[in-house]
Amino acid sequence: MKRHVTIIGGGLAGCEAAWQLAKMNIEVTLYEMRPKKQTPAHRTSFLAELVCSNSLRSDRLENAVGLLKEEMRSLDSLVMKSADLNRVPAGGALAVDRIGFSSYITKSIETHRNIQVIREHVDHIPEGPVIIATGPLSSGSISKAISELIKEDYLYFYDAAAPIVDFVSLDMNKIFKASRYGRGEDYLNCPMSEREYKNFWYELINAETVELKTFEDQKVFEGCIPIEVMAKRGIDTLRYGPLKPVGLEDPRTGEEPYAVVQLRQDDRQATMYNLVGFQTNLKFGEQKRVFSMIPGLEGSEFIRYGVMHRNTFINSPKLLNQYYQLEKDPRIFFAGQITGVEGYVESASSGIVAGINMGMYLKDQSPIDFTPMTVIGALAHYISDNSIKNFQPMNANFGIIVPLGRSIKNRQQRNMQLGERSLSLIDNIKSQLEVLYSIEF
Ligand SMILES: Cc1cc2nc3c(=O)[nH]c(=O)nc-3n(C[C@H](O)[C@H](O)[C@H](O)COP(=O)(O)OP(=O)(O)OC[C@H]3O[C@@H](n4cnc5c(N)ncnc54)[C@H](O)[C@@H]3O)c2cc1C
């Protein structure tokens, strides 16, 4: 007889958890409220929709998020399989055609014999084994039910999305194709002279935002800070951040421009491009006015404007263990950004850990600890570390991984060795899992 798990939320984490459980021959009912009820950031009815950038960030093994992706590939991640199949050019990053990416995942989940997808909004915590993966924009009634369950206030921060422009509206006479340091031609680059940059900066810092308040008293995730907030830190801040010209030589002048805005391909057909690092809370009219000052974007058509939203997450260090399981009610697991992991890849990775360990729980097996020597395990240990007092969302990074027992000065070499250690641990876990998959109830 198969056992059954309810998953609430068909985002990146919910889909990964469903996939892992289905492989263990466990029946899953996955509830997704879209398209009947949308969040303020989602636009489609696809499962695992990417709400902002189409980039899953670095794909290099010496980078922590690159290593995390490799760990996930090794664990048969559905998100990584779809990302690899739907890749679009983006230098050393893994960017995807967002529709191709989400539709592949939707089809894989909807056609799996062990998964039933129900397009309904859930407003209570169901009986029996449950994984809550309702994301940073969880609907009001489920948020209330979760708050009653955990008897804690939510934590929150603000997260913003960047605009997307139509390729045919760009002035390619002003834009050049290049990846940084001559590594290909994957990005469109809009070069700015000193005067153009200073005019742009001045208009940006004085432009109107959606709510006429500053973000000083609000919590903005440092890795996703709105461009106008970053600009207000100083006239050169953007030139050392998203508009840095380093490694980008303009073929028309043979020189590095004063500043560069980069555009990244957003779909397989290369009809849409997003403005890298331009997550914003400016009013739509202001986005059109100010961003059209960027050379090459004067006549640009905005397919989507940037938006900013309040993200909520639970105080996981007080509530969860390293398996994403609720300490006080072990039939309940959480997964995704609601646990305080931050980012698409991190959210999906937590779905893998929660899904596998829900399976272990149902099969009366000891849980699988991915250990802080892997990135996937280090994130799980970080969010459940009850010594953390001021809990904040966490991206994949080498700072949370247990260091090697020896000192290696060269950072790249050190990271590569951390990667080798991690992937060999994941291989061991995989062999353990293969034996466990065959265990029937
Ligand atoms: C505005 C914004 C911009 C962002 N930009 C980026 C970015 O550029 N890069 C990045 O890496 N990360 C970004 N993030 C973070 C990103 O959303 C998450 O990393 C990721 O989508 C989280 O995955 P998840 O599965 O936890 O949640 P989601 O992908 O949001 O999935 C949750 C799902 O649950 C469904 N749901 C919610 N409540 C209910 C309910 N009661 N009943 C049924 N279904 C429900 C939702 O419809 C949704 O499909 C951004 C987030 C926001 C809000």
Short mmCIF file of C-alpha atoms in Angstrom, two decimals, residues 4 48 67 137 150 153 164 170 308 316 380 383 390 431:
data_model
loop_
_atom_site.label_atom_id
_atom_site.label_comp_id
_atom_site.label_asym_id
_atom_site.label_seq_id
_atom_site.Cartn_x
_atom_site.Cartn_y
_atom_site.Cartn_z
CA HIS A 4 0.25 9.73 0.83
CA ALA A 48 7.67 26.43 -10.84
CA LEU A 67 28.29 23.63 -6.65
CA LEU A 137 4.08 35.40 -1.18
CA ILE A 150 3.80 27.87 14.66
CA ASP A 153 5.18 36.09 14.13
CA ILE A 164 12.14 43.06 -19.38
CA LEU A 170 16.51 48.19 -28.94
CA MET A 308 8.69 45.03 -5.39
CA SER A 316 13.12 28.46 11.16
CA ALA A 380 19.56 23.16 5.89
CA ILE A 383 18.23 27.71 8.75
CA ASN A 390 18.66 37.63 14.26
CA SER A 431 23.92 5.03 -2.90
#
